Amino acid sequence: MEENLQEEGLQEDNELIRFKNNVSAVRQEIKKILVGQDQLIDLMLVSLFTQGHILLEGVPGLAKTMGAKLFAQTLSVKYSRVQFTPDLMPSDVVGTSVFNMKDSEFRFNEGPVFANIVLIDEINRAPAKTQSALFEVMEERQITVDGTTYKMDFPFMIIATQNPIEQEGTYKLPEAQLDRFLFKIKLDYPGLNDEKTILRRFRSDFSLELMKAVKSVLKKKDIKEAGALIEKVHIKDEILDYIAEIVHDTRNNGDLFLGASPRASLALMRASKAVAAISARDFVIPDDVKFVSKAVLNHRIILNPDRELEGVEPEDVIDEIIKKVEVPR
């Protein structure tokens, strides 16, 4: 991303310099293992700093789970993983109240969702009842069980994975739940050179001992300070209008059956400010908006059936919209 986004008019005060160094340190640690996934690393950082959630989509073997684990490893926070299966119950995710015979009281046993970084593997394998258990915690960062509300600790981020090819034994995620993910990141096969690098890196490391070399870089305090810094990044009215026009165009586009909601506009704004800060700028430029637009919008729009049959992808329509909307000067 550093190569793609310009850094004109850079104003590096002490906060921005420290933030840039922290981001670079996280990148370096993850790249000890992960090859050719620079955009994934940057978008995970953007999501963390803006308190968003991520849906990773890709065929098996593209390092979706490994990427999430390595990312959590660079943070001094609590990490948990949940493998979704068709027989998984909501209580297996959020926790349940258990009667304690010793003091004759019910005691709440926290589920795996009570962590800072929660990896949900194959989220579309669980039925709607279990998926719905995530609605409240993703939006409001709290869980209500037996009338009692339990707050999530800061930071709180869900990274979910799904396989787009295999349909047997899976349940489609409802639009309302998809809308709660800040990004949907589609992972593709690595290029030839990256694949060669992967083979050379792991030819003498079958047990993945290299993963132990990845150290934690950011503490909770650093993440909170990063969020406050991003809030102060300047975004002028012309850029806000640019974001609004892109989202508005999704609602008046002949290729789309359903356009994006105002939640998408807010997500574009927050993500763009984070991208600017990661690029060591204290102001947003149109390229910041373009960089995150596909990941923000691709799961919030629905293609017309005719266009879908023609093999058109949501990203193709987003590209057309971005080309059509006038870029602010």
GROMACS .gro file of C-alpha atoms in nm:
model
  329
    1MET     CA    1   0.000   0.000   0.000
    2GLU     CA    2   0.291   0.233   0.071
    3GLU     CA    3   0.384   0.212  -0.297
    4ASN     CA    4   0.028   0.270  -0.419
    5LEU     CA    5  -0.066   0.565  -0.201
    6GLN     CA    6   0.107   0.899  -0.236
    7GLU     CA    7   0.253   1.072   0.066
    8GLU     CA    8   0.242   1.429  -0.062
    9GLY     CA    9   0.226   1.707   0.191
   10LEU     CA   10   0.340   1.471   0.464
   11GLN     CA   11   0.317   1.614   0.812
   12GLU     CA   12   0.497   1.375   1.044
   13ASP     CA   13   0.447   1.491   1.398
   14ASN     CA   14   0.560   1.271   1.684
   15GLU     CA   15   0.231   1.079   1.702
   16LEU     CA   16   0.230   0.999   1.330
   17ILE     CA   17   0.596   0.893   1.335
   18ARG     CA   18   0.536   0.658   1.630
   19PHE     CA   19   0.221   0.522   1.465
   20LYS     CA   20   0.403   0.465   1.135
   21ASN     CA   21   0.684   0.281   1.316
   22ASN     CA   22   0.435   0.057   1.496
   23VAL     CA   23   0.259  -0.029   1.171
   24SER     CA   24   0.592  -0.107   1.002
   25ALA     CA   25   0.689  -0.331   1.293
   26VAL     CA   26   0.365  -0.531   1.265
   27ARG     CA   27   0.415  -0.570   0.890
   28GLN     CA   28   0.771  -0.693   0.938
   29GLU     CA   29   0.672  -0.951   1.199
   30ILE     CA   30   0.389  -1.098   0.989
   31LYS     CA   31   0.602  -1.102   0.674
   32LYS     CA   32   0.847  -1.333   0.849
   33ILE     CA   33   0.593  -1.604   0.766
   34LEU     CA   34   0.324  -1.469   0.533
   35VAL     CA   35   0.423  -1.419   0.170
   36GLY     CA   36   0.255  -1.189  -0.081
   37GLN     CA   37  -0.038  -1.074   0.135
   38ASP     CA   38   0.051  -0.707   0.189
   39GLN     CA   39  -0.301  -0.580   0.124
   40LEU     CA   40  -0.445  -0.831   0.374
   41ILE     CA   41  -0.204  -0.711   0.645
   42ASP     CA   42  -0.289  -0.345   0.584
   43LEU     CA   43  -0.665  -0.404   0.582
   44MET     CA   44  -0.643  -0.606   0.905
   45LEU     CA   45  -0.461  -0.314   1.066
   46VAL     CA   46  -0.720  -0.066   0.936
   47SER     CA   47  -0.998  -0.284   1.078
   48LEU     CA   48  -0.825  -0.315   1.416
   49PHE     CA   49  -0.770   0.060   1.452
   50THR     CA   50  -1.130   0.145   1.348
   51GLN     CA   51  -1.291  -0.130   1.561
   52GLY     CA   52  -1.420  -0.320   1.260
   53HIS     CA   53  -1.459  -0.688   1.173
   54ILE     CA   54  -1.327  -0.882   0.872
   55LEU     CA   55  -1.465  -1.162   0.656
   56LEU     CA   56  -1.192  -1.352   0.470
   57GLU     CA   57  -1.305  -1.547   0.165
   58GLY     CA   58  -1.091  -1.788  -0.031
   59VAL     CA   59  -1.039  -2.152  -0.120
   60PRO     CA   60  -0.862  -2.377   0.135
   61GLY     CA   61  -0.487  -2.335   0.169
   62LEU     CA   62  -0.453  -1.959   0.108
   63ALA     CA   63  -0.339  -1.888   0.467
   64LYS     CA   64  -0.666  -1.733   0.589
   65THR     CA   65  -0.639  -1.894   0.931
   66MET     CA   66  -0.262  -1.853   0.950
   67GLY     CA   67  -0.288  -1.485   0.858
   68ALA     CA   68  -0.538  -1.423   1.137
   69LYS     CA   69  -0.325  -1.613   1.391
   70LEU     CA   70  -0.007  -1.430   1.294
   71PHE     CA   71  -0.189  -1.096   1.316
   72ALA     CA   72  -0.311  -1.178   1.668
   73GLN     CA   73   0.040  -1.290   1.759
   74THR     CA   74   0.175  -0.940   1.692
   75LEU     CA   75  -0.066  -0.797   1.951
   76SER     CA   76  -0.042  -0.830   2.329
   77VAL     CA   77  -0.409  -0.929   2.357
   78LYS     CA   78  -0.622  -1.238   2.419
   79TYR     CA   79  -0.687  -1.456   2.114
   80SER     CA   80  -0.938  -1.736   2.062
   81ARG     CA   81  -1.051  -1.955   1.774
   82VAL     CA   82  -1.392  -2.111   1.710
   83GLN     CA   83  -1.444  -2.380   1.446
   84PHE     CA   84  -1.802  -2.344   1.323
   85THR     CA   85  -1.984  -2.671   1.252
   86PRO     CA   86  -2.349  -2.757   1.173
   87ASP     CA   87  -2.410  -2.883   1.530
   88LEU     CA   88  -2.259  -2.578   1.704
   89MET     CA   89  -2.501  -2.407   1.944
   90PRO     CA   90  -2.510  -2.032   2.031
   91SER     CA   91  -2.406  -2.115   2.388
   92ASP     CA   92  -2.090  -2.279   2.251
   93VAL     CA   93  -1.991  -1.936   2.119
   94VAL     CA   94  -2.113  -1.682   2.375
   95GLY     CA   95  -2.114  -1.897   2.691
   96THR     CA   96  -2.378  -2.031   2.924
   97SER     CA   97  -2.500  -2.008   3.284
   98VAL     CA   98  -2.415  -2.314   3.494
   99PHE     CA   99  -2.567  -2.398   3.833
  100ASN     CA  100  -2.302  -2.414   4.102
  101MET     CA  101  -2.402  -2.673   4.362
  102LYS     CA  102  -2.156  -2.537   4.618
  103ASP     CA  103  -2.313  -2.192   4.657
  104SER     CA  104  -2.651  -2.275   4.499
  105GLU     CA  105  -2.618  -1.999   4.238
  106PHE     CA  106  -2.596  -1.980   3.861
  107ARG     CA  107  -2.256  -1.875   3.735
  108PHE     CA  108  -2.187  -1.753   3.383
  109ASN     CA  109  -1.910  -1.938   3.200
  110GLU     CA  110  -1.772  -1.717   2.925
  111GLY     CA  111  -1.754  -1.860   2.573
  112PRO     CA  112  -1.465  -1.822   2.329
  113VAL     CA  113  -1.610  -1.495   2.196
  114PHE     CA  114  -1.481  -1.329   2.515
  115ALA     CA  115  -1.142  -1.245   2.369
  116ASN     CA  116  -0.985  -0.949   2.190
  117ILE     CA  117  -0.920  -1.116   1.855
  118VAL     CA  118  -1.171  -1.392   1.774
  119LEU     CA  119  -1.108  -1.614   1.472
  120ILE     CA  120  -1.425  -1.785   1.346
  121ASP     CA  121  -1.324  -2.054   1.100
  122GLU     CA  122  -1.577  -2.144   0.829
  123ILE     CA  123  -1.849  -1.916   0.961
  124ASN     CA  124  -2.094  -2.037   0.695
  125ARG     CA  125  -2.090  -2.394   0.831
  126ALA     CA  126  -2.305  -2.307   1.133
  127PRO     CA  127  -2.685  -2.264   1.105
  128ALA     CA  128  -2.856  -1.925   1.124
  129LYS     CA  129  -2.936  -1.967   1.494
  130THR     CA  130  -2.568  -1.984   1.585
  131GLN     CA  131  -2.468  -1.713   1.338
  132SER     CA  132  -2.729  -1.481   1.491
  133ALA     CA  133  -2.550  -1.511   1.827
  134LEU     CA  134  -2.285  -1.285   1.676
  135PHE     CA  135  -2.521  -1.001   1.579
  136GLU     CA  136  -2.522  -0.821   1.913
  137VAL     CA  137  -2.154  -0.872   1.991
  138MET     CA  138  -2.038  -0.752   1.647
  139GLU     CA  139  -2.245  -0.434   1.651
  140GLU     CA  140  -2.262  -0.340   2.019
  141ARG     CA  141  -1.961  -0.526   2.161
  142GLN     CA  142  -2.167  -0.687   2.432
  143ILE     CA  143  -2.349  -1.014   2.501
  144THR     CA  144  -2.682  -1.054   2.679
  145VAL     CA  145  -2.742  -1.391   2.845
  146ASP     CA  146  -3.035  -1.462   3.081
  147GLY     CA  147  -3.110  -1.091   3.104
  148THR     CA  148  -2.755  -0.994   3.205
  149THR     CA  149  -2.533  -0.790   2.972
  150TYR     CA  150  -2.160  -0.859   2.954
  151LYS     CA  151  -1.932  -0.603   2.787
  152MET     CA  152  -1.643  -0.704   2.562
  153ASP     CA  153  -1.294  -0.591   2.651
  154PHE     CA  154  -1.110  -0.345   2.425
  155PRO     CA  155  -1.003  -0.413   2.155
  156PHE     CA  156  -1.260  -0.650   2.009
  157MET     CA  157  -1.234  -0.779   1.654
  158ILE     CA  158  -1.385  -1.079   1.477
  159ILE     CA  159  -1.201  -1.232   1.183
  160ALA     CA  160  -1.426  -1.484   1.007
  161THR     CA  161  -1.331  -1.714   0.719
  162GLN     CA  162  -1.538  -1.890   0.456
  163ASN     CA  163  -1.482  -2.106   0.150
  164PRO     CA  164  -1.673  -1.969  -0.154
  165ILE     CA  165  -1.654  -2.292  -0.356
  166GLU     CA  166  -1.786  -2.565  -0.129
  167GLN     CA  167  -2.163  -2.530  -0.082
  168GLU     CA  168  -2.257  -2.867   0.071
  169GLY     CA  169  -2.332  -2.838   0.442
  170THR     CA  170  -2.305  -2.460   0.445
  171TYR     CA  171  -2.550  -2.181   0.531
  172LYS     CA  172  -2.549  -1.850   0.346
  173LEU     CA  173  -2.475  -1.553   0.570
  174PRO     CA  174  -2.776  -1.316   0.587
  175GLU     CA  175  -2.729  -0.967   0.444
  176ALA     CA  176  -2.780  -0.810   0.788
  177GLN     CA  177  -2.482  -1.002   0.923
  178LEU     CA  178  -2.263  -0.937   0.619
  179ASP     CA  179  -2.329  -0.565   0.665
  180ARG     CA  180  -2.168  -0.582   1.009
  181PHE     CA  181  -1.830  -0.672   0.862
  182LEU     CA  182  -1.619  -0.367   0.781
  183PHE     CA  183  -1.435  -0.558   0.506
  184LYS     CA  184  -1.486  -0.867   0.298
  185ILE     CA  185  -1.142  -0.959   0.167
  186LYS     CA  186  -1.121  -1.206  -0.120
  187LEU     CA  187  -0.791  -1.393  -0.124
  188ASP     CA  188  -0.653  -1.530  -0.450
  189TYR     CA  189  -0.375  -1.774  -0.536
  190PRO     CA  190  -0.021  -1.638  -0.496
  191GLY     CA  191   0.184  -1.548  -0.801
  192LEU     CA  192   0.458  -1.779  -0.927
  193ASN     CA  193   0.741  -1.589  -0.757
  194ASP     CA  194   0.553  -1.578  -0.425
  195GLU     CA  195   0.489  -1.952  -0.447
  196LYS     CA  196   0.860  -2.015  -0.501
  197THR     CA  197   0.935  -1.799  -0.197
  198ILE     CA  198   0.686  -2.000   0.012
  199LEU     CA  199   0.853  -2.329  -0.085
  200ARG     CA  200   1.201  -2.200  -0.006
  201ARG     CA  201   1.091  -2.053   0.326
  202PHE     CA  202   0.934  -2.374   0.456
  203ARG     CA  203   1.147  -2.644   0.293
  204SER     CA  204   1.315  -2.722   0.628
  205ASP     CA  205   1.029  -2.621   0.857
  206PHE     CA  206   0.752  -2.883   0.829
  207SER     CA  207   0.627  -2.813   1.184
  208LEU     CA  208   0.608  -2.436   1.129
  209GLU     CA  209   0.863  -2.354   1.400
  210LEU     CA  210   0.919  -2.022   1.221
  211MET     CA  211   0.586  -1.898   1.359
  212LYS     CA  212   0.743  -1.879   1.705
  213ALA     CA  213   0.972  -1.604   1.575
  214VAL     CA  214   0.675  -1.366   1.533
  215LYS     CA  215   0.674  -1.133   1.835
  216SER     CA  216   0.404  -0.909   1.980
  217VAL     CA  217   0.448  -0.545   1.884
  218LEU     CA  218   0.136  -0.355   1.987
  219LYS     CA  219  -0.021  -0.330   2.332
  220LYS     CA  220  -0.380  -0.231   2.408
  221LYS     CA  221  -0.260   0.119   2.489
  222ASP     CA  222  -0.101   0.152   2.143
  223ILE     CA  223  -0.421   0.037   1.970
  224LYS     CA  224  -0.633   0.286   2.167
  225GLU     CA  225  -0.391   0.570   2.088
  226ALA     CA  226  -0.398   0.473   1.718
  227GLY     CA  227  -0.778   0.496   1.715
  228ALA     CA  228  -0.766   0.843   1.871
  229LEU     CA  229  -0.503   0.953   1.617
  230ILE     CA  230  -0.714   0.830   1.324
  231GLU     CA  231  -1.016   1.023   1.450
  232LYS     CA  232  -0.807   1.343   1.422
  233VAL     CA  233  -0.711   1.278   1.057
  234HIS     CA  234  -0.864   1.555   0.845
  235ILE     CA  235  -1.114   1.466   0.573
  236LYS     CA  236  -1.242   1.763   0.375
  237ASP     CA  237  -1.602   1.803   0.261
  238GLU     CA  238  -1.514   1.728  -0.102
  239ILE     CA  239  -1.388   1.381  -0.003
  240LEU     CA  240  -1.701   1.320   0.206
  241ASP     CA  241  -1.911   1.416  -0.097
  242TYR     CA  242  -1.701   1.178  -0.308
  243ILE     CA  243  -1.776   0.891  -0.067
  244ALA     CA  244  -2.148   0.977  -0.062
  245GLU     CA  245  -2.164   0.984  -0.443
  246ILE     CA  246  -1.997   0.642  -0.474
  247VAL     CA  247  -2.238   0.483  -0.227
  248HIS     CA  248  -2.538   0.666  -0.374
  249ASP     CA  249  -2.448   0.534  -0.719
  250THR     CA  250  -2.478   0.175  -0.591
  251ARG     CA  251  -2.847   0.246  -0.518
  252ASN     CA  252  -2.915   0.380  -0.867
  253ASN     CA  253  -2.720   0.132  -1.075
  254GLY     CA  254  -2.884  -0.089  -1.336
  255ASP     CA  255  -2.639  -0.372  -1.265
  256LEU     CA  256  -2.737  -0.394  -0.898
  257PHE     CA  257  -3.045  -0.534  -0.730
  258LEU     CA  258  -2.945  -0.391  -0.391
  259GLY     CA  259  -2.718  -0.096  -0.314
  260ALA     CA  260  -2.513  -0.008  -0.006
  261SER     CA  261  -2.657   0.153   0.307
  262PRO     CA  262  -2.536   0.460   0.503
  263ARG     CA  263  -2.338   0.215   0.717
  264ALA     CA  264  -2.123   0.160   0.407
  265SER     CA  265  -2.063   0.537   0.376
  266LEU     CA  266  -1.950   0.556   0.738
  267ALA     CA  267  -1.729   0.250   0.690
  268LEU     CA  268  -1.566   0.407   0.383
  269MET     CA  269  -1.500   0.726   0.576
  270ARG     CA  270  -1.347   0.554   0.880
  271ALA     CA  271  -1.137   0.316   0.671
  272SER     CA  272  -1.011   0.599   0.447
  273LYS     CA  273  -0.895   0.797   0.750
  274ALA     CA  274  -0.713   0.491   0.883
  275VAL     CA  275  -0.544   0.432   0.545
  276ALA     CA  276  -0.426   0.795   0.546
  277ALA     CA  277  -0.276   0.755   0.892
  278ILE     CA  278  -0.108   0.425   0.798
  279SER     CA  279   0.041   0.608   0.500
  280ALA     CA  280   0.176   0.868   0.748
  281ARG     CA  281  -0.061   1.145   0.639
  282ASP     CA  282  -0.289   1.354   0.857
  283PHE     CA  283  -0.537   1.412   0.573
  284VAL     CA  284  -0.738   1.188   0.337
  285ILE     CA  285  -0.691   1.180  -0.040
  286PRO     CA  286  -0.917   1.014  -0.303
  287ASP     CA  287  -0.672   0.724  -0.342
  288ASP     CA  288  -0.739   0.628   0.022
  289VAL     CA  289  -1.109   0.591  -0.060
  290LYS     CA  290  -1.033   0.390  -0.374
  291PHE     CA  291  -0.798   0.157  -0.185
  292VAL     CA  292  -1.069   0.039   0.057
  293SER     CA  293  -1.378   0.073  -0.165
  294LYS     CA  294  -1.392  -0.285  -0.294
  295ALA     CA  295  -1.338  -0.446   0.046
  296VAL     CA  296  -1.600  -0.216   0.204
  297LEU     CA  297  -1.867  -0.248  -0.067
  298ASN     CA  298  -1.836  -0.593  -0.228
  299HIS     CA  299  -2.046  -0.768   0.040
  300ARG     CA  300  -2.299  -0.486   0.074
  301ILE     CA  301  -2.430  -0.491  -0.281
  302ILE     CA  302  -2.627  -0.758  -0.470
  303LEU     CA  303  -2.595  -0.804  -0.845
  304ASN     CA  304  -2.895  -0.828  -1.073
  305PRO     CA  305  -2.956  -1.197  -1.159
  306ASP     CA  306  -2.891  -1.131  -1.530
  307ARG     CA  307  -2.552  -0.975  -1.460
  308GLU     CA  308  -2.465  -1.254  -1.218
  309LEU     CA  309  -2.541  -1.514  -1.489
  310GLU     CA  310  -2.307  -1.325  -1.722
  311GLY     CA  311  -2.024  -1.384  -1.473
  312VAL     CA  312  -1.998  -1.023  -1.357
  313GLU     CA  313  -1.840  -0.982  -1.013
  314PRO     CA  314  -1.939  -0.712  -0.756
  315GLU     CA  315  -1.585  -0.575  -0.782
  316ASP     CA  316  -1.638  -0.514  -1.156
  317VAL     CA  317  -1.939  -0.294  -1.085
  318ILE     CA  318  -1.752  -0.110  -0.807
  319ASP     CA  319  -1.468  -0.040  -1.052
  320GLU     CA  320  -1.715   0.104  -1.304
  321ILE     CA  321  -1.874   0.326  -1.037
  322ILE     CA  322  -1.535   0.459  -0.922
  323LYS     CA  323  -1.437   0.540  -1.283
  324LYS     CA  324  -1.770   0.720  -1.336
  325VAL     CA  325  -1.778   0.933  -1.018
  326GLU     CA  326  -1.579   1.253  -1.055
  327VAL     CA  327  -1.268   1.263  -0.838
  328PRO     CA  328  -1.240   1.579  -0.622
  329ARG     CA  329  -0.947   1.806  -0.695
   0.00000   0.00000   0.00000
